[in-house]
Short mmCIF file of C-alpha atoms and ligand atoms in Angstrom, two decimals:
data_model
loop_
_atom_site.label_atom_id
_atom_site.label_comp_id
_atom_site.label_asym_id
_atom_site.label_seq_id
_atom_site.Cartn_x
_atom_site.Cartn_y
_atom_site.Cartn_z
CA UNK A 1 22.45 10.09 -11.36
CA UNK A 2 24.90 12.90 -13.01
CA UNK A 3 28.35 11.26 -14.09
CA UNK A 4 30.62 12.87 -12.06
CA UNK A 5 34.87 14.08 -13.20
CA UNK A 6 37.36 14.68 -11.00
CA UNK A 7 37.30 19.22 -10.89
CA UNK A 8 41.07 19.16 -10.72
CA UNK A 9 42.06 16.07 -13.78
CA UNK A 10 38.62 15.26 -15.01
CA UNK A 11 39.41 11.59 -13.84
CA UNK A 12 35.62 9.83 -14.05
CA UNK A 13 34.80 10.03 -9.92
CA UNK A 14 32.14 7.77 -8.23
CA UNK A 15 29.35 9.41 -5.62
CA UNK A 16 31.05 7.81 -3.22
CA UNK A 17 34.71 8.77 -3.41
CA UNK A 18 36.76 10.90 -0.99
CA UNK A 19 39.13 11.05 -3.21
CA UNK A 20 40.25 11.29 -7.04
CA UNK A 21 42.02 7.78 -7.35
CA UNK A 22 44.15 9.68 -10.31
CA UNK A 23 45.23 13.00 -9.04
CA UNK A 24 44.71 12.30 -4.92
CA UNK A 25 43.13 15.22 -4.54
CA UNK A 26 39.93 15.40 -1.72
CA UNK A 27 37.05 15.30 -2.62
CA UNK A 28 33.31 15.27 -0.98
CA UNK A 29 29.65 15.43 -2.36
CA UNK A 30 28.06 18.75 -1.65
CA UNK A 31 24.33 19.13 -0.95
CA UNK A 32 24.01 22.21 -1.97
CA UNK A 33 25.00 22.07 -5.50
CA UNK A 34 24.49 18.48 -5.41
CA UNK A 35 28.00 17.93 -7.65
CA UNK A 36 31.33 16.24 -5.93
CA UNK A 37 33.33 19.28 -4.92
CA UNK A 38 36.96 19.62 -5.28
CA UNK A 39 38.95 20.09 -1.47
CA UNK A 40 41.69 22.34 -0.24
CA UNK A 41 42.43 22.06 2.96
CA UNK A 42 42.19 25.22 5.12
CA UNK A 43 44.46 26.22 8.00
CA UNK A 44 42.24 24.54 11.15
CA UNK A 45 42.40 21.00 11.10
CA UNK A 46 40.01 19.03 9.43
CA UNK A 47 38.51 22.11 7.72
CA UNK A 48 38.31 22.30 4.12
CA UNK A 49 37.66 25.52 1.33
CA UNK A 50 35.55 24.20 -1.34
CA UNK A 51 37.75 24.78 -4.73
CA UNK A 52 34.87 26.38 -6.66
CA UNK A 53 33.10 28.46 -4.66
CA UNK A 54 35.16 31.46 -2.77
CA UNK A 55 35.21 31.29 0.48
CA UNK A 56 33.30 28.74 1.67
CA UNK A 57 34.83 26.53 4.47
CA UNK A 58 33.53 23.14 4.91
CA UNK A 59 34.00 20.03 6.68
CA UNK A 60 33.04 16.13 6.47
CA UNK A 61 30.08 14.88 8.03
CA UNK A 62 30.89 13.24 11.41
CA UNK A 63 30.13 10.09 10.29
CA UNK A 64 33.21 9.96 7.39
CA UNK A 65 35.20 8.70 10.52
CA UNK A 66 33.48 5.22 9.78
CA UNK A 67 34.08 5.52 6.18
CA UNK A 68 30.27 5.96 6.19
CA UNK A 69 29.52 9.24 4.58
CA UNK A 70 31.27 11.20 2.33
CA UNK A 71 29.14 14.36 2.35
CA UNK A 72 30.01 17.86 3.10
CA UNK A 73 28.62 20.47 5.66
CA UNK A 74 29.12 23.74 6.64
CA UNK A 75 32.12 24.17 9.25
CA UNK A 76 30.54 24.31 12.87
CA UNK A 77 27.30 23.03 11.42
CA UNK A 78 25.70 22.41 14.97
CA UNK A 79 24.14 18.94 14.10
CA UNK A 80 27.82 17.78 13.02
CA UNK A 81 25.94 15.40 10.05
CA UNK A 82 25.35 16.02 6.68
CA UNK A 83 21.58 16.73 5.66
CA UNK A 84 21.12 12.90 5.06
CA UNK A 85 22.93 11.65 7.95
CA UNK A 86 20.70 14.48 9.80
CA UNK A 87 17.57 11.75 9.19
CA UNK A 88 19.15 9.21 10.89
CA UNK A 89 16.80 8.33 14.04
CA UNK A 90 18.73 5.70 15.22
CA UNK A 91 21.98 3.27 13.97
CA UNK A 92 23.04 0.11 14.69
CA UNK A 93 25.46 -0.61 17.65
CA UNK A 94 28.79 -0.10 15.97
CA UNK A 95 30.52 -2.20 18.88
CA UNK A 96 28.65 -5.59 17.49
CA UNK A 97 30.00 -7.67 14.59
CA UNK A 98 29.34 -7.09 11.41
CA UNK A 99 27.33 -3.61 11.75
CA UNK A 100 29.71 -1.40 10.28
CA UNK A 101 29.64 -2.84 7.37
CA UNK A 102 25.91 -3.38 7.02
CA UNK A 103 25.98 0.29 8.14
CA UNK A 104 27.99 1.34 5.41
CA UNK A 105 25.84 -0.27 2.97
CA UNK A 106 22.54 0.72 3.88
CA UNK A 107 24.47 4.57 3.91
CA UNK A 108 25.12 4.39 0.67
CA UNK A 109 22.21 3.15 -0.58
CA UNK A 110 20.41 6.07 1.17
CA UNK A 111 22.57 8.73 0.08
CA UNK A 112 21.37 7.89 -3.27
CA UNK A 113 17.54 7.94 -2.53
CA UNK A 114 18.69 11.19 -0.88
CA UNK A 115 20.04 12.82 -3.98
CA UNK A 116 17.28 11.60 -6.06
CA UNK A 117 14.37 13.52 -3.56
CA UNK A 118 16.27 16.40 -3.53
CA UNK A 119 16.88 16.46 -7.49
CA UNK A 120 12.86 16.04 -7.52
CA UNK A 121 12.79 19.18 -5.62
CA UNK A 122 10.92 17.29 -2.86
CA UNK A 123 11.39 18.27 0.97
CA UNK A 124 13.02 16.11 3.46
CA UNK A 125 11.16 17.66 6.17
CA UNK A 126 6.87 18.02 5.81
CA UNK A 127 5.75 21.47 5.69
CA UNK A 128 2.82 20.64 8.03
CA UNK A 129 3.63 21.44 11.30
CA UNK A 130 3.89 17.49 13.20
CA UNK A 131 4.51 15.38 10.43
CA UNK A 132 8.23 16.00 11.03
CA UNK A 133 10.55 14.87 8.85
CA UNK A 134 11.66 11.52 6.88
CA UNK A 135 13.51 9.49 9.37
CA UNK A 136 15.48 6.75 9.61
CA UNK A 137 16.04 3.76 12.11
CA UNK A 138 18.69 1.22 11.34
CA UNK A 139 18.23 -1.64 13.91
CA UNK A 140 19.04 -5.03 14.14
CA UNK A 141 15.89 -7.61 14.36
CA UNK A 142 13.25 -5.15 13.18
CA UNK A 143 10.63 -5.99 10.42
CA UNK A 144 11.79 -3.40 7.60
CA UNK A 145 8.23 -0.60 7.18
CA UNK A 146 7.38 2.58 7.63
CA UNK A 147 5.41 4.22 10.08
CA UNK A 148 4.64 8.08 10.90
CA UNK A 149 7.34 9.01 8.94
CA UNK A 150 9.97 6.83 10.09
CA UNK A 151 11.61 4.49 7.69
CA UNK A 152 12.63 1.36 9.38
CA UNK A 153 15.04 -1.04 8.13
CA UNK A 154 16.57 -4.77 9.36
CA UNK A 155 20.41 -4.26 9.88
CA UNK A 156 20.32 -8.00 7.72
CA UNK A 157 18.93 -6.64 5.04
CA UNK A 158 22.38 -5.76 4.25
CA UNK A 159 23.36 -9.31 4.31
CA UNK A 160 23.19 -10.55 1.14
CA UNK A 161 22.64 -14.20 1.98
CA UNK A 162 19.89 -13.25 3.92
CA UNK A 163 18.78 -10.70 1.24
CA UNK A 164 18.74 -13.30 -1.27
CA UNK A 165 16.96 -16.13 1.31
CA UNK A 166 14.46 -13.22 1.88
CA UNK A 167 13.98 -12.81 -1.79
CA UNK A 168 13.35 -16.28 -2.37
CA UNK A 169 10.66 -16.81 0.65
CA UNK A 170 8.74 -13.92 -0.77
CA UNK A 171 9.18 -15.11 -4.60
CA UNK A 172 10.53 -11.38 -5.38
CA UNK A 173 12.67 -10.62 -8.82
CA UNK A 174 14.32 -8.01 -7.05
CA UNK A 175 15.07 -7.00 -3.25
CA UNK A 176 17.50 -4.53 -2.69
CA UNK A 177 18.30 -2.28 0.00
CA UNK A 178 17.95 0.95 -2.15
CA UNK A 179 14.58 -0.80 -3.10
CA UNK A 180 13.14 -1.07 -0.03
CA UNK A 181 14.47 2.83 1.27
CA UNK A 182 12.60 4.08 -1.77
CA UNK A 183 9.69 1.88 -1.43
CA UNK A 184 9.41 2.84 2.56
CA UNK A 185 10.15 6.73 1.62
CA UNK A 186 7.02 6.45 -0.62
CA UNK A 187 4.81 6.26 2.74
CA UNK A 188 6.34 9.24 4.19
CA UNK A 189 5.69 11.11 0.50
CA UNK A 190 2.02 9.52 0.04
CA UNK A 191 1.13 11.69 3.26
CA UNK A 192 2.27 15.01 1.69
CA UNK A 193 2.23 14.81 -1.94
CA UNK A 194 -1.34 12.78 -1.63
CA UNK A 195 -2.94 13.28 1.64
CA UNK A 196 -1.85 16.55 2.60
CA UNK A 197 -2.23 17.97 -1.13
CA UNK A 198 -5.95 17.46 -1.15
CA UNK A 199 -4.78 14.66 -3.99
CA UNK A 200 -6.78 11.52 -2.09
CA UNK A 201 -9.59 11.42 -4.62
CA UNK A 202 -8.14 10.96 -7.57
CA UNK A 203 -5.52 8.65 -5.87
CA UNK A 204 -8.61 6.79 -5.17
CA UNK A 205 -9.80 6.10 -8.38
CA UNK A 206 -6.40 4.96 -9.63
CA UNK A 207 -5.16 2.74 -6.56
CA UNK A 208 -8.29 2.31 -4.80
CA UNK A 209 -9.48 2.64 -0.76
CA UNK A 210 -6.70 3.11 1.34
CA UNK A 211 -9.17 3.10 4.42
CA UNK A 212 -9.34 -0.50 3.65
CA UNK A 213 -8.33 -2.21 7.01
CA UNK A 214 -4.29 -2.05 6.45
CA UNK A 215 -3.22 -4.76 9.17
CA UNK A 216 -5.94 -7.20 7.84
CA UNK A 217 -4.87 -6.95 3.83
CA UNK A 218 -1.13 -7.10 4.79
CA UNK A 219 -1.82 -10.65 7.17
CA UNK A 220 -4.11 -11.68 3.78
CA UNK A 221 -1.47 -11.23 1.32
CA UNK A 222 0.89 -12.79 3.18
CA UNK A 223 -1.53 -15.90 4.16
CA UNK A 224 -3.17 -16.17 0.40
CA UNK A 225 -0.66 -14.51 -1.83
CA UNK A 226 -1.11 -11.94 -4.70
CA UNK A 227 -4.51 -11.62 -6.29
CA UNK A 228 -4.87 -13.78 -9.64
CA UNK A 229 -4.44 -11.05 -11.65
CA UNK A 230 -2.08 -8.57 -10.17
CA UNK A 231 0.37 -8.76 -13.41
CA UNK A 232 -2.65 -7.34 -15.56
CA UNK A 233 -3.19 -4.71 -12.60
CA UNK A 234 0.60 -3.74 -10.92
CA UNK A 235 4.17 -2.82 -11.11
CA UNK A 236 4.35 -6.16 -8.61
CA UNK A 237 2.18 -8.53 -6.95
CA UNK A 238 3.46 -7.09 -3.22
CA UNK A 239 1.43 -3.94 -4.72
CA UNK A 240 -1.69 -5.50 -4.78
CA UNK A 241 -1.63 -6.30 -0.84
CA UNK A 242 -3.06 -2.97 -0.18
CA UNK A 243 -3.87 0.82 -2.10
CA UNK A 244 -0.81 2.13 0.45
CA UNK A 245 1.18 -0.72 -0.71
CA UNK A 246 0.58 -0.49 -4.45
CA UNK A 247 1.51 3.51 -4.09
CA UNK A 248 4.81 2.92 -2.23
CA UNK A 249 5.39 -0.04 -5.22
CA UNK A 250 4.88 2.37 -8.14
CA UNK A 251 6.63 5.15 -5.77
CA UNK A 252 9.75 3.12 -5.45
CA UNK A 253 9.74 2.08 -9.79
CA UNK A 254 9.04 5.88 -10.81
CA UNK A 255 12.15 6.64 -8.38
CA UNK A 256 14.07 3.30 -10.38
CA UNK A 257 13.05 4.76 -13.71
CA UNK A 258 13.93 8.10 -13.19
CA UNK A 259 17.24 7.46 -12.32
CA UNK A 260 18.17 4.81 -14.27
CA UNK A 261 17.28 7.35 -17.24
CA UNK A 262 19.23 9.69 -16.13
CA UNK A 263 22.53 7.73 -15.10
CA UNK A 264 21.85 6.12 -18.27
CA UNK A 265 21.96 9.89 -20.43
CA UNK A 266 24.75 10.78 -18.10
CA UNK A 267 27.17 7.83 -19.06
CA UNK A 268 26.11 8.32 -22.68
CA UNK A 269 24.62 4.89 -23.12
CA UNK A 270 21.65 6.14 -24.46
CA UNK A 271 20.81 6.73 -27.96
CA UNK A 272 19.82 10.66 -27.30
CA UNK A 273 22.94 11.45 -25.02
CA UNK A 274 24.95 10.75 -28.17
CA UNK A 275 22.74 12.85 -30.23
CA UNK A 276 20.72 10.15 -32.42
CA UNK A 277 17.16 10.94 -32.68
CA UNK A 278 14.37 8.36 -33.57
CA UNK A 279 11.91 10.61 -34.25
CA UNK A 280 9.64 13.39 -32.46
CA UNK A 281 10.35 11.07 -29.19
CA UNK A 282 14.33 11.63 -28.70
CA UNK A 283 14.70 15.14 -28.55
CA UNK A 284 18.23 16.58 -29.28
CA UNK A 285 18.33 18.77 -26.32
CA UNK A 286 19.11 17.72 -22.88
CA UNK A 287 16.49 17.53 -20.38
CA UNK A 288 16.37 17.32 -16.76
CA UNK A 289 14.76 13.85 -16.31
CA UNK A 290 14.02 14.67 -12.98
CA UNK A 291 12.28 18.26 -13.19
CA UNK A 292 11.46 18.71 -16.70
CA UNK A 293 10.89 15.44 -19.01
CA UNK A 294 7.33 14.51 -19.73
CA UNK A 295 5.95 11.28 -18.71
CA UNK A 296 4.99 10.26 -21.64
CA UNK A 297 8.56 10.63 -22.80
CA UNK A 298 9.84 9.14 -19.85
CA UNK A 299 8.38 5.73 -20.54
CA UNK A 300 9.23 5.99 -24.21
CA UNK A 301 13.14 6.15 -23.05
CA UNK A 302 12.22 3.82 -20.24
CA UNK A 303 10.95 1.23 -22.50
CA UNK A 304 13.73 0.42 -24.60
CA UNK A 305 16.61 1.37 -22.44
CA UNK A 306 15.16 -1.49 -19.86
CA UNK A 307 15.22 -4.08 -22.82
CA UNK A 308 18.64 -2.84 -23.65
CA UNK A 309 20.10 -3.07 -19.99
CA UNK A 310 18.18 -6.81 -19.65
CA UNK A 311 20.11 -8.14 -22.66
CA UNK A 312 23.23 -6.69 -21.27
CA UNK A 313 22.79 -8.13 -17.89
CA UNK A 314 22.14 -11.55 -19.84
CA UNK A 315 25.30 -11.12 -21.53
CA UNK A 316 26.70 -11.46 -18.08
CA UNK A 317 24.36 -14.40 -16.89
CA UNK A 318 23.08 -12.23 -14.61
CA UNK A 319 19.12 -12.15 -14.02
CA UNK A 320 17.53 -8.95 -15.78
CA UNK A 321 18.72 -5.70 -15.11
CA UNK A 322 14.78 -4.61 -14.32
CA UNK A 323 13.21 -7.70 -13.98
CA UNK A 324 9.31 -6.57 -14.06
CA UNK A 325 6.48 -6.12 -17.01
CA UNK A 326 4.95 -3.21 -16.16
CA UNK A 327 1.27 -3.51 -17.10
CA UNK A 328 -1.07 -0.98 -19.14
CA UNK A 329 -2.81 0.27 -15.36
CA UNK A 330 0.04 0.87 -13.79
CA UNK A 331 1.44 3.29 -16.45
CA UNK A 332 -1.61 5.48 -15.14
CA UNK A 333 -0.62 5.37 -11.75
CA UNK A 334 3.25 5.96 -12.68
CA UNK A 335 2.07 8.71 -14.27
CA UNK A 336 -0.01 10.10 -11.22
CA UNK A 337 2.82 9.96 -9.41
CA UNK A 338 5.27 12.26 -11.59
CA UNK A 339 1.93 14.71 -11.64
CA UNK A 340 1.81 14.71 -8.23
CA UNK A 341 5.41 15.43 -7.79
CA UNK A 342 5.75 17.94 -10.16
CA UNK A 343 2.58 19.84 -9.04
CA UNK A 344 3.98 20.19 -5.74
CA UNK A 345 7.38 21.55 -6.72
CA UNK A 346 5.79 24.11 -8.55
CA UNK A 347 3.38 24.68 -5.35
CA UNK A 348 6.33 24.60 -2.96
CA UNK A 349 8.37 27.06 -5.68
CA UNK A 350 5.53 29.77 -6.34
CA UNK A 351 5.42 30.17 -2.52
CA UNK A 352 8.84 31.35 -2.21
CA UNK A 353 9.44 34.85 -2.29
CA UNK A 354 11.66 35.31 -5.57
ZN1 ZN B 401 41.68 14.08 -9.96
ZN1 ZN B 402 26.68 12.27 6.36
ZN1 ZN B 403 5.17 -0.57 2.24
#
């Protein structure tokens, strides 16, 4: 993610603030430009004019009256929700215990899956007509998946005694809500980026037969465990359960790696953001990890930021910062995924009419 300054006092702002904590002034994240724009307020109440941009009027999405959103719409937007909040199927009963908080959570950590897709260019909605769009239920008692395009997600998965009880059943290095929304939004993507793209060939070859009986390898895994060898094959050993399982695994790291690279450029903690260059492989210039950096360059940031970060975290006797080998296989199906992405930006760009 792009570090973000207060417009007004340049005061370092988080994606989440309202407000500049220096200067006081309002602030909100705008979709559009996908920066934190600077608020004045307008004449109507509870109408804003975005600083930088003349004349725009804007408001807060509906749901910054639980402190749950901090994005910005367009005044009289219809929907009354911000484009993420739009996705929202269903959320939990605000009136129970405890939900507005787990509410909150899982909000934020969507909002950031959210800005990542639509830094990749990627739509939130599927072109073909009946696939709809990515959705998002938020229920208590649930089993956390994905199906037809709706993410689903267990209201204690924002617990994090439960989280970490749930990590620990499942022998997981890492559970996390933002891991699990971009894990589950790789099923919704596998159907357009894969299926619908004409991609499910090659996808085949890499990941192998997702017509294999899905219910049957999922009720394996879970009976059996991983497959002897899944940390010679996969990003994890959940990933070897099943082709569409493996996909949404290495779906989820590319979405990890990507940003981490980026938030990592943008805070100037790695060596190329301060202009150091090992080589052909740390380019002086700035690119945009997320639309223009090779994958092959990617990795080769990847590789020792990820080292760097784990010693950190150590530092802190916390566990590892990205606590996963990634083996030699799964580099190739990392890579099909940033191909696949990038080939349909440029299909979904060269159809609009310049
Ligand atoms: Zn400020
Ligand atoms: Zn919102
Ligand atoms: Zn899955």
């Amino acid at each position: 993610m792009k570090n973000f300054a207060c417009p007004k006092c340049s005061n370092k702002i988080y994606f989440e603030n309202v407000e500049c904590l220096k200067c006081g002034s309002a602030l909100g994240f705008d979709a559009t430009t996908l920066q934190m724009a600077l608020l004045v307020p307008a004449a109507e109440p509870h109408r804003y004019k975005l600083a930088d941009r003349s004349g725009g009027t804007v408001e807060y999405c509906q749901n910054a009256r639980y402190a749950a959103c901090n994005w910005l719409m367009v005044a009289n937007d219809t929907t009354g929700l911000c484009p993420a909040c739009d996705l929202n199927r269903t959320i939990p009963n605000l009136a129970e215990l405890g939900n507005i908080e787990a509410w909150r959570d899982m909000e934020q950590a969507k909002k950031r899956l959210v800005y990542s897709l639509l830094r990749l260019g990627l739509p939130l909605v599927s072109p073909v007509e009946g696939r709809g769009k990515l959705a998002f239920d938020f229920v208590r008692n649930a089993t956390t998946g994905h199906k037809d395009g709706v993410i689903t997600i267990d209201v204690l998965e924002a617990d994090a005694v439960e989280r970490e009880r749930q990590r620990q059943r499942f022998a997981e290095p890492y559970r996390a809500l933002l891991g699990h929304l971009r894990h589950e939004s790789g099923h919704f993507y596998w159907a357009l980026l894969v299926e619908d793209a004409g991609m499910t060939k090659t996808f085949r070859k890499l990941f192998g037969d997702e017509r294999e009986d899905y219910n049957a390898a999922l009720a394996r895994h879970h009976k059996d465990g991983p497959r002897s060898d899944w940390a010679q094959q996969f990003v994890s050993a959940y990933a070897s359960a099943h082709p569409w399982e493996d996909w949404a695994e290495t779906w989820a790291h590319y979405l990890h790696i990507v940003d981490a690279v980026d938030t990592a450029e943008a805070e100037g903690m790695e060596p190329r953001s301060q202009g150091l260059s090992f080589g052909a492989l740390w380019p002086f210039r700035r690119t945009d990890v997320y639309r223009d950096e090779s994958f092959a360059t990617l990795t080769n940031r990847w590789i020792p930021l990820s080292a760097a970060l784990n010693s950190l975290s150590r530092c802190m006797g916390h566990g590892d910062f990205y606590p996963f080998v990634i083996p030699e296989p799964a580099y190739a199906k990392l890579n099909f995924v940033h191909d696949v992405i990038r080939s349909s930006v440029r299909h979904h760009h060269g159809l609009r009419v310049p």
